[in-house]
Amino acid sequence: MIIVAGEALIDLVPAEARPGDGGQDGPTAGDLPALLPKRGGGPYNTAVALARLGSSTAFCSRLSTDHFGRALLSGLTADGVDTSLVQRGPEPTTLAVAHIGDGGSAEYSFHAGGTADRLFTSPDTLPEAARAVSFGTCSLVLEPGASAYEELMRRAFARGLFTALDPNVRPGLIPDADAYRARFRSWLPYVTLLKLSEEDAAWLAGPEGEGDPVAAAGKWLAAGPYAVVLTRGGAGLTVLTRDGLELSVPGERVTVVDTIGAGDTVNAALLHRLDGHGALVPSPVLGAEEWRDILAFAARAAAVTCSRAGARPPYAAELAASPAR
């Protein structure tokens, strides 16, 4: 079983303009866009994507009992995600308002004050079937839940589980960038796989990183992880490993609708394919051919997500991928 620990929220995404939305003459530049609620949150999307790919998956979080929280829970169960580790509370659901920019990139503003997921408490135990735990995004920023997720990460690593981290940085939620960067570095000894975008790597490296994500990845690799995977948008993915391997694969060519959920799909695809190679262990042993297969699978899965609106990760049948060797 792969456990995904972190927030679930509602993305408010722009709806396509319809005739009459802006009055008698249609929409104008000054109109507020119509927004549609969609299930989201990096860890939530990762859990759904894992289940759709066929992995045994559990979600560990705290959901509201409000309408949005019920919808998030039903989305998990519809895709076969185990929800026995989901806590519930009466506080409202976190909202993220998405702005879709040129090329389909998404920026977010968050409404997270006093929301249910911030009050997550670390469970006393994890299922015996657990082999990996994935962490990331807002859940490692917003207190008091962030400290509870951090505690869970350390406990999972101490138990010998494979731990994955995708910081998925949201600068607008981080009041003290230097303090967060230091906290991020403190997690690395407890992380098996670090996955992050080039943009996140540059931000986390700070001024001293000099804009070189690969150099920063090498430094982080020395701090503990077995592997660091950098996502580079349409240019593909790069992995650096503790064994000295550095390997890249190109991205899949696709007409991009938006990039919402693409990084989360990469998370899920990496974990699913690593599992196919028997590598969800504290010290994996993988060569270039295995990593090329893993990265190519993740690139293919992300391309499907980018080809349609919103965080809609693919099912296994859509990828028509060959089995791991």
PDB file of C-alpha atoms in Angstrom:
ATOM      1  CA  MET A   1       0.000   0.000   0.000  1.00  0.00           C
ATOM      2  CA  ILE A   2       1.149   3.549  -0.817  1.00  0.00           C
ATOM      3  CA  ILE A   3      -0.074   6.197   1.617  1.00  0.00           C
ATOM      4  CA  VAL A   4      -0.432   9.803   0.474  1.00  0.00           C
ATOM      5  CA  ALA A   5      -0.404  12.283   3.359  1.00  0.00           C
ATOM      6  CA  GLY A   6      -1.438  15.895   2.895  1.00  0.00           C
ATOM      7  CA  GLU A   7      -4.190  18.324   2.126  1.00  0.00           C
ATOM      8  CA  ALA A   8      -7.312  18.054   0.039  1.00  0.00           C
ATOM      9  CA  LEU A   9      -8.979  21.260  -1.093  1.00  0.00           C
ATOM     10  CA  ILE A  10     -11.309  22.760  -3.641  1.00  0.00           C
ATOM     11  CA  ASP A  11      -9.808  24.466  -6.685  1.00  0.00           C
ATOM     12  CA  LEU A  12     -11.945  27.291  -8.053  1.00  0.00           C
ATOM     13  CA  VAL A  13     -11.051  27.309 -11.743  1.00  0.00           C
ATOM     14  CA  PRO A  14     -12.218  29.697 -14.468  1.00  0.00           C
ATOM     15  CA  ALA A  15     -15.196  28.478 -16.455  1.00  0.00           C
ATOM     16  CA  GLU A  16     -15.297  28.966 -20.194  1.00  0.00           C
ATOM     17  CA  ALA A  17     -17.097  32.167 -21.102  1.00  0.00           C
ATOM     18  CA  ARG A  18     -20.667  31.615 -22.217  1.00  0.00           C
ATOM     19  CA  PRO A  19     -22.830  33.974 -24.297  1.00  0.00           C
ATOM     20  CA  GLY A  20     -24.430  36.501 -21.996  1.00  0.00           C
ATOM     21  CA  ASP A  21     -21.918  36.071 -19.152  1.00  0.00           C
ATOM     22  CA  GLY A  22     -20.883  39.718 -19.440  1.00  0.00           C
ATOM     23  CA  GLY A  23     -24.293  41.201 -20.049  1.00  0.00           C
ATOM     24  CA  GLN A  24     -26.073  42.083 -23.255  1.00  0.00           C
ATOM     25  CA  ASP A  25     -22.862  42.340 -25.270  1.00  0.00           C
ATOM     26  CA  GLY A  26     -21.146  39.290 -23.785  1.00  0.00           C
ATOM     27  CA  PRO A  27     -18.119  39.136 -21.452  1.00  0.00           C
ATOM     28  CA  THR A  28     -15.771  42.108 -21.232  1.00  0.00           C
ATOM     29  CA  ALA A  29     -12.272  42.579 -19.812  1.00  0.00           C
ATOM     30  CA  GLY A  30     -13.653  44.063 -16.585  1.00  0.00           C
ATOM     31  CA  ASP A  31     -15.913  41.134 -15.718  1.00  0.00           C
ATOM     32  CA  LEU A  32     -15.123  38.786 -12.885  1.00  0.00           C
ATOM     33  CA  PRO A  33     -14.644  35.275 -14.272  1.00  0.00           C
ATOM     34  CA  ALA A  34     -17.112  32.547 -13.438  1.00  0.00           C
ATOM     35  CA  LEU A  35     -15.422  29.950 -11.242  1.00  0.00           C
ATOM     36  CA  LEU A  36     -16.153  26.245 -11.050  1.00  0.00           C
ATOM     37  CA  PRO A  37     -15.317  24.152  -7.958  1.00  0.00           C
ATOM     38  CA  LYS A  38     -13.059  21.172  -8.648  1.00  0.00           C
ATOM     39  CA  ARG A  39     -11.562  18.603  -6.275  1.00  0.00           C
ATOM     40  CA  GLY A  40      -7.868  19.278  -5.778  1.00  0.00           C
ATOM     41  CA  GLY A  41      -4.807  19.657  -3.611  1.00  0.00           C
ATOM     42  CA  GLY A  42      -1.447  18.120  -4.539  1.00  0.00           C
ATOM     43  CA  PRO A  43      -1.633  15.108  -2.203  1.00  0.00           C
ATOM     44  CA  TYR A  44      -5.301  14.514  -3.035  1.00  0.00           C
ATOM     45  CA  ASN A  45      -4.548  14.510  -6.769  1.00  0.00           C
ATOM     46  CA  THR A  46      -1.588  12.195  -6.187  1.00  0.00           C
ATOM     47  CA  ALA A  47      -3.746   9.699  -4.294  1.00  0.00           C
ATOM     48  CA  VAL A  48      -6.410   9.687  -7.010  1.00  0.00           C
ATOM     49  CA  ALA A  49      -3.799   9.306  -9.745  1.00  0.00           C
ATOM     50  CA  LEU A  50      -2.132   6.396  -7.947  1.00  0.00           C
ATOM     51  CA  ALA A  51      -5.427   4.577  -7.562  1.00  0.00           C
ATOM     52  CA  ARG A  52      -6.303   5.159 -11.219  1.00  0.00           C
ATOM     53  CA  LEU A  53      -2.974   3.660 -12.242  1.00  0.00           C
ATOM     54  CA  GLY A  54      -3.801   0.550 -10.227  1.00  0.00           C
ATOM     55  CA  SER A  55      -1.777   1.016  -7.043  1.00  0.00           C
ATOM     56  CA  SER A  56      -3.240   0.109  -3.668  1.00  0.00           C
ATOM     57  CA  THR A  57      -3.561   3.592  -2.171  1.00  0.00           C
ATOM     58  CA  ALA A  58      -4.655   5.192   1.101  1.00  0.00           C
ATOM     59  CA  PHE A  59      -5.185   8.888   1.836  1.00  0.00           C
ATOM     60  CA  CYS A  60      -4.110  10.349   5.200  1.00  0.00           C
ATOM     61  CA  SER A  61      -5.579  13.784   5.861  1.00  0.00           C
ATOM     62  CA  ARG A  62      -8.332  15.724   7.609  1.00  0.00           C
ATOM     63  CA  LEU A  63     -11.437  16.662   5.640  1.00  0.00           C
ATOM     64  CA  SER A  64     -14.281  18.969   6.487  1.00  0.00           C
ATOM     65  CA  THR A  65     -17.764  17.646   7.075  1.00  0.00           C
ATOM     66  CA  ASP A  66     -19.108  20.464   4.869  1.00  0.00           C
ATOM     67  CA  HIS A  67     -20.414  19.963   1.338  1.00  0.00           C
ATOM     68  CA  PHE A  68     -16.984  20.302  -0.216  1.00  0.00           C
ATOM     69  CA  GLY A  69     -15.460  17.871   2.251  1.00  0.00           C
ATOM     70  CA  ARG A  70     -18.135  15.308   1.454  1.00  0.00           C
ATOM     71  CA  ALA A  71     -17.460  15.752  -2.256  1.00  0.00           C
ATOM     72  CA  LEU A  72     -13.717  15.247  -1.700  1.00  0.00           C
ATOM     73  CA  LEU A  73     -14.375  12.069   0.267  1.00  0.00           C
ATOM     74  CA  SER A  74     -16.729  10.700  -2.368  1.00  0.00           C
ATOM     75  CA  GLY A  75     -14.121  11.385  -5.067  1.00  0.00           C
ATOM     76  CA  LEU A  76     -11.592   9.269  -3.207  1.00  0.00           C
ATOM     77  CA  THR A  77     -13.961   6.354  -2.689  1.00  0.00           C
ATOM     78  CA  ALA A  78     -15.135   6.506  -6.312  1.00  0.00           C
ATOM     79  CA  ASP A  79     -11.573   5.799  -7.463  1.00  0.00           C
ATOM     80  CA  GLY A  80     -10.959   3.108  -4.856  1.00  0.00           C
ATOM     81  CA  VAL A  81      -8.720   5.045  -2.454  1.00  0.00           C
ATOM     82  CA  ASP A  82      -8.700   3.699   1.124  1.00  0.00           C
ATOM     83  CA  THR A  83     -10.055   6.469   3.410  1.00  0.00           C
ATOM     84  CA  SER A  84      -9.605   4.748   6.782  1.00  0.00           C
ATOM     85  CA  LEU A  85      -6.854   7.268   7.689  1.00  0.00           C
ATOM     86  CA  VAL A  86      -9.015  10.307   6.858  1.00  0.00           C
ATOM     87  CA  GLN A  87      -9.967  12.451   9.856  1.00  0.00           C
ATOM     88  CA  ARG A  88     -13.079  14.677   9.800  1.00  0.00           C
ATOM     89  CA  GLY A  89     -13.884  18.057  11.314  1.00  0.00           C
ATOM     90  CA  PRO A  90     -16.565  20.776  11.135  1.00  0.00           C
ATOM     91  CA  GLU A  91     -14.201  23.529   9.962  1.00  0.00           C
ATOM     92  CA  PRO A  92     -14.546  24.717   6.338  1.00  0.00           C
ATOM     93  CA  THR A  93     -12.646  23.281   3.391  1.00  0.00           C
ATOM     94  CA  THR A  94      -9.589  25.129   2.069  1.00  0.00           C
ATOM     95  CA  LEU A  95     -10.229  26.954  -1.219  1.00  0.00           C
ATOM     96  CA  ALA A  96      -7.646  27.705  -3.917  1.00  0.00           C
ATOM     97  CA  VAL A  97      -8.543  30.196  -6.651  1.00  0.00           C
ATOM     98  CA  ALA A  98      -6.714  29.315  -9.876  1.00  0.00           C
ATOM     99  CA  HIS A  99      -5.622  31.730 -12.573  1.00  0.00           C
ATOM    100  CA  ILE A 100      -4.670  30.060 -15.857  1.00  0.00           C
ATOM    101  CA  GLY A 101      -1.885  31.921 -17.638  1.00  0.00           C
ATOM    102  CA  ASP A 102      -0.257  31.661 -21.025  1.00  0.00           C
ATOM    103  CA  GLY A 103       0.707  28.133 -21.970  1.00  0.00           C
ATOM    104  CA  GLY A 104      -1.762  26.645 -19.469  1.00  0.00           C
ATOM    105  CA  SER A 105       0.291  27.384 -16.350  1.00  0.00           C
ATOM    106  CA  ALA A 106      -1.689  27.896 -13.152  1.00  0.00           C
ATOM    107  CA  GLU A 107      -1.202  30.334 -10.274  1.00  0.00           C
ATOM    108  CA  TYR A 108      -3.193  30.150  -7.055  1.00  0.00           C
ATOM    109  CA  SER A 109      -4.439  32.301  -4.221  1.00  0.00           C
ATOM    110  CA  PHE A 110      -5.493  30.415  -1.103  1.00  0.00           C
ATOM    111  CA  HIS A 111      -8.252  30.809   1.473  1.00  0.00           C
ATOM    112  CA  ALA A 112      -6.958  28.590   4.261  1.00  0.00           C
ATOM    113  CA  GLY A 113      -7.656  30.377   7.536  1.00  0.00           C
ATOM    114  CA  GLY A 114      -9.171  28.042  10.139  1.00  0.00           C
ATOM    115  CA  THR A 115      -9.792  25.248   7.666  1.00  0.00           C
ATOM    116  CA  ALA A 116     -10.167  21.569   8.503  1.00  0.00           C
ATOM    117  CA  ASP A 117      -6.974  20.227   6.939  1.00  0.00           C
ATOM    118  CA  ARG A 118      -4.796  22.514   9.089  1.00  0.00           C
ATOM    119  CA  LEU A 119      -5.905  20.617  12.213  1.00  0.00           C
ATOM    120  CA  PHE A 120      -4.573  17.244  11.060  1.00  0.00           C
ATOM    121  CA  THR A 121      -3.025  15.119  13.821  1.00  0.00           C
ATOM    122  CA  SER A 122      -0.501  12.377  13.154  1.00  0.00           C
ATOM    123  CA  PRO A 123      -2.075   8.896  13.445  1.00  0.00           C
ATOM    124  CA  ASP A 124      -0.763   6.599  16.165  1.00  0.00           C
ATOM    125  CA  THR A 125       0.055   3.850  13.677  1.00  0.00           C
ATOM    126  CA  LEU A 126       0.141   3.207   9.950  1.00  0.00           C
ATOM    127  CA  PRO A 127      -1.220   0.045   8.321  1.00  0.00           C
ATOM    128  CA  GLU A 128       1.144  -2.920   8.300  1.00  0.00           C
ATOM    129  CA  ALA A 129       0.664  -3.122   4.534  1.00  0.00           C
ATOM    130  CA  ALA A 130       2.183   0.345   4.048  1.00  0.00           C
ATOM    131  CA  ARG A 131       5.418   0.377   2.028  1.00  0.00           C
ATOM    132  CA  ALA A 132       5.645   4.043   1.036  1.00  0.00           C
ATOM    133  CA  VAL A 133       4.361   7.426   2.235  1.00  0.00           C
ATOM    134  CA  SER A 134       4.204  10.533   0.041  1.00  0.00           C
ATOM    135  CA  PHE A 135       4.198  14.118   1.405  1.00  0.00           C
ATOM    136  CA  GLY A 136       4.029  17.621   0.010  1.00  0.00           C
ATOM    137  CA  THR A 137       2.513  21.001  -0.821  1.00  0.00           C
ATOM    138  CA  CYS A 138       0.499  23.201   1.578  1.00  0.00           C
ATOM    139  CA  SER A 139       0.293  20.529   4.272  1.00  0.00           C
ATOM    140  CA  LEU A 140       3.983  21.073   5.122  1.00  0.00           C
ATOM    141  CA  VAL A 141       3.530  24.851   5.414  1.00  0.00           C
ATOM    142  CA  LEU A 142       0.346  25.553   7.340  1.00  0.00           C
ATOM    143  CA  GLU A 143       0.500  24.994  11.089  1.00  0.00           C
ATOM    144  CA  PRO A 144      -0.354  23.225  13.278  1.00  0.00           C
ATOM    145  CA  GLY A 145      -0.857  20.474  10.714  1.00  0.00           C
ATOM    146  CA  ALA A 146       2.586  20.980   9.159  1.00  0.00           C
ATOM    147  CA  SER A 147       4.337  19.801  12.331  1.00  0.00           C
ATOM    148  CA  ALA A 148       2.068  16.749  12.491  1.00  0.00           C
ATOM    149  CA  TYR A 149       2.914  15.776   8.897  1.00  0.00           C
ATOM    150  CA  GLU A 150       6.599  16.345   9.607  1.00  0.00           C
ATOM    151  CA  GLU A 151       6.377  14.032  12.615  1.00  0.00           C
ATOM    152  CA  LEU A 152       4.681  11.403  10.440  1.00  0.00           C
ATOM    153  CA  MET A 153       7.460  11.682   7.854  1.00  0.00           C
ATOM    154  CA  ARG A 154      10.152  11.033  10.453  1.00  0.00           C
ATOM    155  CA  ARG A 155       8.241   8.110  11.945  1.00  0.00           C
ATOM    156  CA  ALA A 156       7.605   6.539   8.540  1.00  0.00           C
ATOM    157  CA  PHE A 157      11.282   6.786   7.631  1.00  0.00           C
ATOM    158  CA  ALA A 158      12.322   5.336  11.000  1.00  0.00           C
ATOM    159  CA  ARG A 159      10.016   2.379  10.353  1.00  0.00           C
ATOM    160  CA  GLY A 160      11.878   1.685   7.115  1.00  0.00           C
ATOM    161  CA  LEU A 161       9.220   2.926   4.702  1.00  0.00           C
ATOM    162  CA  PHE A 162      10.003   4.561   1.360  1.00  0.00           C
ATOM    163  CA  THR A 163       9.285   8.294   1.768  1.00  0.00           C
ATOM    164  CA  ALA A 164       8.574  10.679  -1.117  1.00  0.00           C
ATOM    165  CA  LEU A 165       8.509  14.478  -0.938  1.00  0.00           C
ATOM    166  CA  ASP A 166       7.195  17.029  -3.441  1.00  0.00           C
ATOM    167  CA  PRO A 167       7.503  20.505  -1.855  1.00  0.00           C
ATOM    168  CA  ASN A 168       5.300  22.028  -4.613  1.00  0.00           C
ATOM    169  CA  VAL A 169       6.167  25.487  -3.309  1.00  0.00           C
ATOM    170  CA  ARG A 170       3.395  28.074  -2.935  1.00  0.00           C
ATOM    171  CA  PRO A 171       5.319  31.269  -2.039  1.00  0.00           C
ATOM    172  CA  GLY A 172       2.133  33.161  -1.170  1.00  0.00           C
ATOM    173  CA  LEU A 173       1.582  30.815   1.779  1.00  0.00           C
ATOM    174  CA  ILE A 174       5.147  31.116   3.136  1.00  0.00           C
ATOM    175  CA  PRO A 175       5.683  34.152   5.399  1.00  0.00           C
ATOM    176  CA  ASP A 176       9.410  33.532   6.006  1.00  0.00           C
ATOM    177  CA  ALA A 177      11.167  32.104   2.945  1.00  0.00           C
ATOM    178  CA  ASP A 178      14.528  31.532   4.650  1.00  0.00           C
ATOM    179  CA  ALA A 179      12.917  29.704   7.589  1.00  0.00           C
ATOM    180  CA  TYR A 180      11.005  27.457   5.193  1.00  0.00           C
ATOM    181  CA  ARG A 181      14.147  26.726   3.175  1.00  0.00           C
ATOM    182  CA  ALA A 182      15.925  25.694   6.374  1.00  0.00           C
ATOM    183  CA  ARG A 183      12.992  23.506   7.363  1.00  0.00           C
ATOM    184  CA  PHE A 184      12.989  21.915   3.911  1.00  0.00           C
ATOM    185  CA  ARG A 185      16.667  21.017   4.305  1.00  0.00           C
ATOM    186  CA  SER A 186      15.904  19.472   7.707  1.00  0.00           C
ATOM    187  CA  TRP A 187      13.514  16.998   6.027  1.00  0.00           C
ATOM    188  CA  LEU A 188      16.032  15.651   3.529  1.00  0.00           C
ATOM    189  CA  PRO A 189      17.641  13.022   5.806  1.00  0.00           C
ATOM    190  CA  TYR A 190      14.161  11.455   6.114  1.00  0.00           C
ATOM    191  CA  VAL A 191      13.354  11.429   2.371  1.00  0.00           C
ATOM    192  CA  THR A 192      13.976   8.587  -0.089  1.00  0.00           C
ATOM    193  CA  LEU A 193      12.713  10.354  -3.242  1.00  0.00           C
ATOM    194  CA  LEU A 194      12.650  14.130  -3.693  1.00  0.00           C
ATOM    195  CA  LYS A 195      10.633  15.278  -6.699  1.00  0.00           C
ATOM    196  CA  LEU A 196      10.285  18.943  -7.605  1.00  0.00           C
ATOM    197  CA  SER A 197       9.998  21.297 -10.547  1.00  0.00           C
ATOM    198  CA  GLU A 198      12.906  23.374 -11.808  1.00  0.00           C
ATOM    199  CA  GLU A 199      11.049  26.475 -10.606  1.00  0.00           C
ATOM    200  CA  ASP A 200      10.633  25.046  -7.106  1.00  0.00           C
ATOM    201  CA  ALA A 201      14.289  23.994  -7.057  1.00  0.00           C
ATOM    202  CA  ALA A 202      15.414  27.528  -7.960  1.00  0.00           C
ATOM    203  CA  TRP A 203      13.169  29.038  -5.263  1.00  0.00           C
ATOM    204  CA  LEU A 204      14.315  26.577  -2.597  1.00  0.00           C
ATOM    205  CA  ALA A 205      17.974  27.099  -3.473  1.00  0.00           C
ATOM    206  CA  GLY A 206      17.540  30.803  -2.768  1.00  0.00           C
ATOM    207  CA  PRO A 207      19.984  33.487  -3.908  1.00  0.00           C
ATOM    208  CA  GLU A 208      22.950  31.194  -3.312  1.00  0.00           C
ATOM    209  CA  GLY A 209      21.511  28.685  -5.800  1.00  0.00           C
ATOM    210  CA  GLU A 210      22.395  30.992  -8.702  1.00  0.00           C
ATOM    211  CA  GLY A 211      19.495  29.604 -10.729  1.00  0.00           C
ATOM    212  CA  ASP A 212      21.039  26.162 -11.307  1.00  0.00           C
ATOM    213  CA  PRO A 213      18.463  23.520 -10.306  1.00  0.00           C
ATOM    214  CA  VAL A 214      20.744  20.590 -11.144  1.00  0.00           C
ATOM    215  CA  ALA A 215      23.515  21.925  -8.891  1.00  0.00           C
ATOM    216  CA  ALA A 216      20.986  22.463  -6.099  1.00  0.00           C
ATOM    217  CA  ALA A 217      19.630  18.938  -6.616  1.00  0.00           C
ATOM    218  CA  GLY A 218      23.138  17.550  -6.218  1.00  0.00           C
ATOM    219  CA  LYS A 219      23.543  19.309  -2.861  1.00  0.00           C
ATOM    220  CA  TRP A 220      20.185  18.041  -1.635  1.00  0.00           C
ATOM    221  CA  LEU A 221      21.045  14.538  -2.788  1.00  0.00           C
ATOM    222  CA  ALA A 222      24.100  14.595  -0.535  1.00  0.00           C
ATOM    223  CA  ALA A 223      21.828  15.405   2.425  1.00  0.00           C
ATOM    224  CA  GLY A 224      19.998  12.084   2.348  1.00  0.00           C
ATOM    225  CA  PRO A 225      17.624  11.203  -0.519  1.00  0.00           C
ATOM    226  CA  TYR A 226      18.352   8.217  -2.739  1.00  0.00           C
ATOM    227  CA  ALA A 227      17.149  10.155  -5.799  1.00  0.00           C
ATOM    228  CA  VAL A 228      16.068  13.636  -6.897  1.00  0.00           C
ATOM    229  CA  VAL A 229      13.728  13.982  -9.877  1.00  0.00           C
ATOM    230  CA  LEU A 230      13.455  17.400 -11.559  1.00  0.00           C
ATOM    231  CA  THR A 231      10.466  18.142 -13.772  1.00  0.00           C
ATOM    232  CA  ARG A 232      11.164  20.558 -16.641  1.00  0.00           C
ATOM    233  CA  GLY A 233       7.748  21.076 -18.184  1.00  0.00           C
ATOM    234  CA  GLY A 234       7.652  20.165 -21.854  1.00  0.00           C
ATOM    235  CA  ALA A 235      11.400  19.506 -21.796  1.00  0.00           C
ATOM    236  CA  GLY A 236      10.873  16.341 -19.733  1.00  0.00           C
ATOM    237  CA  LEU A 237      12.353  14.973 -16.520  1.00  0.00           C
ATOM    238  CA  THR A 238      15.831  14.485 -15.054  1.00  0.00           C
ATOM    239  CA  VAL A 239      16.897  12.143 -12.268  1.00  0.00           C
ATOM    240  CA  LEU A 240      20.028  12.296 -10.140  1.00  0.00           C
ATOM    241  CA  THR A 241      20.768   9.372  -7.827  1.00  0.00           C
ATOM    242  CA  ARG A 242      23.040   8.635  -4.907  1.00  0.00           C
ATOM    243  CA  ASP A 243      24.807   6.103  -7.154  1.00  0.00           C
ATOM    244  CA  GLY A 244      26.046   8.901  -9.409  1.00  0.00           C
ATOM    245  CA  LEU A 245      23.500   8.475 -12.198  1.00  0.00           C
ATOM    246  CA  GLU A 246      22.200  11.559 -14.042  1.00  0.00           C
ATOM    247  CA  LEU A 247      19.660  10.789 -16.755  1.00  0.00           C
ATOM    248  CA  SER A 248      17.006  12.759 -18.657  1.00  0.00           C
ATOM    249  CA  VAL A 249      14.026  11.857 -20.800  1.00  0.00           C
ATOM    250  CA  PRO A 250      12.104  14.243 -23.088  1.00  0.00           C
ATOM    251  CA  GLY A 251       8.541  15.295 -22.477  1.00  0.00           C
ATOM    252  CA  GLU A 252       5.657  13.896 -24.505  1.00  0.00           C
ATOM    253  CA  ARG A 253       4.405  16.232 -27.226  1.00  0.00           C
ATOM    254  CA  VAL A 254       0.840  17.267 -26.463  1.00  0.00           C
ATOM    255  CA  THR A 255      -1.515  20.213 -26.909  1.00  0.00           C
ATOM    256  CA  VAL A 256      -1.613  21.719 -23.425  1.00  0.00           C
ATOM    257  CA  VAL A 257      -5.016  22.756 -22.085  1.00  0.00           C
ATOM    258  CA  ASP A 258      -3.672  23.510 -18.628  1.00  0.00           C
ATOM    259  CA  THR A 259      -1.037  22.115 -16.271  1.00  0.00           C
ATOM    260  CA  ILE A 260      -3.258  21.669 -13.202  1.00  0.00           C
ATOM    261  CA  GLY A 261      -2.408  18.354 -11.558  1.00  0.00           C
ATOM    262  CA  ALA A 262       0.480  17.540 -13.897  1.00  0.00           C
ATOM    263  CA  GLY A 263       3.115  17.498 -11.149  1.00  0.00           C
ATOM    264  CA  ASP A 264       0.839  15.427  -8.941  1.00  0.00           C
ATOM    265  CA  THR A 265       0.398  12.942 -11.769  1.00  0.00           C
ATOM    266  CA  VAL A 266       4.191  12.737 -12.052  1.00  0.00           C
ATOM    267  CA  ASN A 267       4.367  11.955  -8.319  1.00  0.00           C
ATOM    268  CA  ALA A 268       1.896   9.123  -8.690  1.00  0.00           C
ATOM    269  CA  ALA A 269       3.442   7.745 -11.876  1.00  0.00           C
ATOM    270  CA  LEU A 270       6.930   7.709 -10.349  1.00  0.00           C
ATOM    271  CA  LEU A 271       5.733   5.818  -7.273  1.00  0.00           C
ATOM    272  CA  HIS A 272       3.610   3.413  -9.307  1.00  0.00           C
ATOM    273  CA  ARG A 273       6.415   2.595 -11.730  1.00  0.00           C
ATOM    274  CA  LEU A 274       9.024   2.370  -8.956  1.00  0.00           C
ATOM    275  CA  ASP A 275       6.741  -0.182  -7.343  1.00  0.00           C
ATOM    276  CA  GLY A 276       6.629  -2.075 -10.638  1.00  0.00           C
ATOM    277  CA  HIS A 277      10.424  -2.348 -10.436  1.00  0.00           C
ATOM    278  CA  GLY A 278      10.280  -3.522  -6.812  1.00  0.00           C
ATOM    279  CA  ALA A 279      11.963  -0.288  -5.697  1.00  0.00           C
ATOM    280  CA  LEU A 280       9.691   0.967  -2.894  1.00  0.00           C
ATOM    281  CA  VAL A 281      12.354   0.085  -0.334  1.00  0.00           C
ATOM    282  CA  PRO A 282      14.603   2.332   1.817  1.00  0.00           C
ATOM    283  CA  SER A 283      17.672   1.791  -0.410  1.00  0.00           C
ATOM    284  CA  PRO A 284      16.578   1.023  -3.986  1.00  0.00           C
ATOM    285  CA  VAL A 285      18.980  -0.353  -6.571  1.00  0.00           C
ATOM    286  CA  LEU A 286      18.085   0.882 -10.050  1.00  0.00           C
ATOM    287  CA  GLY A 287      20.111   1.298 -13.212  1.00  0.00           C
ATOM    288  CA  ALA A 288      19.804   3.602 -16.199  1.00  0.00           C
ATOM    289  CA  GLU A 289      17.329   1.438 -18.101  1.00  0.00           C
ATOM    290  CA  GLU A 290      14.981   1.171 -15.125  1.00  0.00           C
ATOM    291  CA  TRP A 291      15.102   4.921 -14.542  1.00  0.00           C
ATOM    292  CA  ARG A 292      14.543   5.631 -18.242  1.00  0.00           C
ATOM    293  CA  ASP A 293      11.409   3.486 -18.105  1.00  0.00           C
ATOM    294  CA  ILE A 294      10.193   5.160 -14.893  1.00  0.00           C
ATOM    295  CA  LEU A 295      10.717   8.710 -16.158  1.00  0.00           C
ATOM    296  CA  ALA A 296       9.199   8.004 -19.570  1.00  0.00           C
ATOM    297  CA  PHE A 297       6.111   6.539 -17.903  1.00  0.00           C
ATOM    298  CA  ALA A 298       5.764   9.652 -15.719  1.00  0.00           C
ATOM    299  CA  ALA A 299       6.177  11.954 -18.730  1.00  0.00           C
ATOM    300  CA  ARG A 300       3.479  10.053 -20.614  1.00  0.00           C
ATOM    301  CA  ALA A 301       1.056  10.222 -17.664  1.00  0.00           C
ATOM    302  CA  ALA A 302       1.630  13.958 -17.152  1.00  0.00           C
ATOM    303  CA  ALA A 303       1.025  14.635 -20.839  1.00  0.00           C
ATOM    304  CA  VAL A 304      -2.427  13.069 -20.603  1.00  0.00           C
ATOM    305  CA  THR A 305      -3.280  15.270 -17.617  1.00  0.00           C
ATOM    306  CA  CYS A 306      -2.062  18.396 -19.442  1.00  0.00           C
ATOM    307  CA  SER A 307      -4.185  17.546 -22.477  1.00  0.00           C
ATOM    308  CA  ARG A 308      -7.449  18.125 -20.599  1.00  0.00           C
ATOM    309  CA  ALA A 309      -8.825  20.766 -18.279  1.00  0.00           C
ATOM    310  CA  GLY A 310      -8.261  20.469 -14.544  1.00  0.00           C
ATOM    311  CA  ALA A 311      -6.611  17.780 -12.455  1.00  0.00           C
ATOM    312  CA  ARG A 312      -7.837  14.719 -14.325  1.00  0.00           C
ATOM    313  CA  PRO A 313      -5.074  12.116 -14.096  1.00  0.00           C
ATOM    314  CA  PRO A 314      -5.171   9.138 -16.460  1.00  0.00           C
ATOM    315  CA  TYR A 315      -6.285   5.594 -15.820  1.00  0.00           C
ATOM    316  CA  ALA A 316      -3.842   2.781 -16.527  1.00  0.00           C
ATOM    317  CA  ALA A 317      -5.683   1.776 -19.700  1.00  0.00           C
ATOM    318  CA  GLU A 318      -5.181   5.253 -21.164  1.00  0.00           C
ATOM    319  CA  LEU A 319      -1.417   4.958 -21.010  1.00  0.00           C
ATOM    320  CA  ALA A 320      -1.153   1.593 -22.769  1.00  0.00           C
ATOM    321  CA  ALA A 321       2.240   1.227 -21.099  1.00  0.00           C
ATOM    322  CA  SER A 322       4.331  -1.894 -21.288  1.00  0.00           C
ATOM    323  CA  PRO A 323       4.864  -3.690 -17.963  1.00  0.00           C
ATOM    324  CA  ALA A 324       7.989  -2.893 -15.980  1.00  0.00           C
ATOM    325  CA  ARG A 325      10.838  -5.269 -16.635  1.00  0.00           C
TER     326      ARG A 325
END
